[in-house]
């Protein structure tokens, strides 16, 4: 089946620094990638949708200047958390749209900002 | 908007016990319903799905029936194993073509020998 590889699986960074999270579709092309965030004891919430060759679409309340999304190719989408602060600490996960057998998710990234 | 309400965890069961994780939803239109499972250190994996009322999804001994009258999609398994320990997410796709999933908060299941 389709595989989405997400890296890193966890990262700890200092407040004020930037962190890049990558999602690669390994055996298929993904023109779209969904980025979700999950705070402790909360649902996964859609943050934005990246589109290859065009600007990302952000959900209401998500700061586009803080969460930079780039869909560089048909197999790579990245999320960069800029000037990270402790309140950005969360679980981030990407998902490709459904193929014949359903949505494909990355393994997620646990970000801790100290 | 769409929403999914899932029973709070964590849930701890002994091996071979019966499992039920409740899930109810609110949606306009005719959503598809899903259960995803996340094992430690791994991504979300589709466990089962149902696309219309009265459909029953099943996989690996797990079952869930799409109940439109009660807007529910409860997950059940007759005899859990230690290897079923994971976080389970109920989710819906509104079917409007946006391919955006709405998730419940997840329920952590721990099965002890």
Coordinates of C-alpha atoms in Angstrom, one line a residue, chain B:
Chain B
X1 CA -19.9 22.0 11.6
X2 CA -19.0 18.3 11.8
X3 CA -17.9 16.8 15.0
X4 CA -17.0 13.4 16.5
X5 CA -17.4 12.6 20.2
X6 CA -15.4 9.6 21.5
X7 CA -15.3 8.1 24.9
X8 CA -12.6 9.3 27.1
X9 CA -9.7 7.0 27.9
X10 CA -7.5 5.5 29.0
X11 CA -9.2 2.1 28.9
X12 CA -7.4 -0.8 30.6
X13 CA -8.7 -4.4 30.0
X14 CA -7.5 -7.9 30.7
X15 CA -6.7 -10.1 27.8
X16 CA -9.7 -11.8 26.3
X17 CA -12.1 -9.2 27.7
X18 CA -14.8 -7.6 25.6
X19 CA -14.1 -4.1 24.2
X20 CA -16.5 -1.3 23.4
X21 CA -15.3 2.2 22.5
X22 CA -18.2 4.6 22.0
X23 CA -18.3 7.1 19.1
X24 CA -21.1 9.5 18.1
X25 CA -21.0 12.1 15.4
X26 CA -22.7 15.2 14.1
X27 CA -22.6 15.8 10.4
X28 CA -24.6 17.2 7.6
X29 CA -25.2 15.1 4.6
X30 CA -24.0 11.5 4.4
X31 CA -20.6 11.1 6.0
X32 CA -18.4 8.1 5.8
X33 CA -17.2 6.8 9.1
X34 CA -13.8 5.4 10.1
X35 CA -11.9 3.9 12.9
X36 CA -8.1 4.5 12.8
X37 CA -5.6 2.8 15.1
X38 CA -2.2 4.2 16.1
X39 CA 0.3 1.8 17.6
X40 CA 3.2 3.3 19.6
X41 CA 5.7 5.1 17.3
X42 CA 3.7 4.5 14.2
X43 CA 1.3 6.5 12.0
X44 CA -2.5 6.2 11.9
X45 CA -3.7 3.1 10.2
X46 CA -7.2 2.5 8.9
X47 CA -8.8 -0.2 11.0
X48 CA -12.3 -0.3 9.4
X49 CA -14.8 2.0 7.7
X50 CA -18.4 2.2 6.7
X51 CA -19.8 4.4 4.0
X52 CA -23.6 4.3 4.5
X53 CA -26.2 3.6 7.1
X54 CA -26.4 0.0 8.4
X55 CA -23.0 -0.9 6.9
X56 CA -20.8 -2.9 9.2
X57 CA -17.1 -2.4 9.0
X58 CA -14.9 -5.2 10.2
X59 CA -11.2 -6.1 10.4
X60 CA -8.9 -8.1 12.7
X61 CA -11.9 -9.1 14.9
X62 CA -13.0 -5.5 15.4
X63 CA -16.5 -4.4 14.2
X64 CA -18.5 -1.2 14.0
X65 CA -21.9 -0.6 12.6
X66 CA -23.0 2.7 11.1
X67 CA -26.2 3.7 13.0
X68 CA -27.8 6.7 11.4
X69 CA -30.7 6.7 13.8
X70 CA -28.4 7.1 16.8
X71 CA -25.6 8.8 14.9
X72 CA -23.2 6.3 16.3
X73 CA -20.3 4.1 15.2
X74 CA -19.2 2.2 18.2
X75 CA -16.1 0.0 18.0
X76 CA -16.3 -3.6 19.5
X77 CA -14.1 -6.6 19.8
X78 CA -15.1 -9.8 21.5
X79 CA -11.7 -10.8 22.9
X80 CA -8.9 -8.3 23.0
X81 CA -5.2 -9.2 22.9
X82 CA -2.1 -7.5 24.3
X83 CA -1.2 -6.6 20.8
X84 CA -4.4 -4.5 20.5
X85 CA -2.9 -2.0 22.9
X86 CA -2.9 1.3 20.9
X87 CA -4.8 4.6 20.5
X88 CA -8.1 4.4 18.6
X89 CA -9.5 7.3 16.7
X90 CA -13.1 7.6 15.4
X91 CA -13.3 9.9 12.3
X92 CA -15.7 11.0 9.6
X93 CA -15.4 12.3 6.1
X94 CA -18.3 14.6 5.3
X95 CA -18.3 13.3 1.7
X96 CA -18.4 16.8 0.3
X97 CA -15.2 16.1 -1.7
X98 CA -12.8 18.0 0.5
X99 CA -11.1 14.8 1.8
X100 CA -10.7 16.4 5.2
X101 CA -11.3 14.1 8.2
X102 CA -12.8 15.2 11.4
X103 CA -11.4 13.2 14.3
X104 CA -12.5 12.3 17.8
X105 CA -10.0 12.8 20.6
X106 CA -8.7 9.3 20.6
X107 CA -9.0 6.5 23.2
X108 CA -5.9 4.8 24.5
X109 CA -6.4 1.1 25.1
X110 CA -4.1 -0.9 27.3
X111 CA -4.5 -4.7 27.4
X112 CA -2.8 -6.5 30.2
X113 CA -2.0 -10.2 30.3

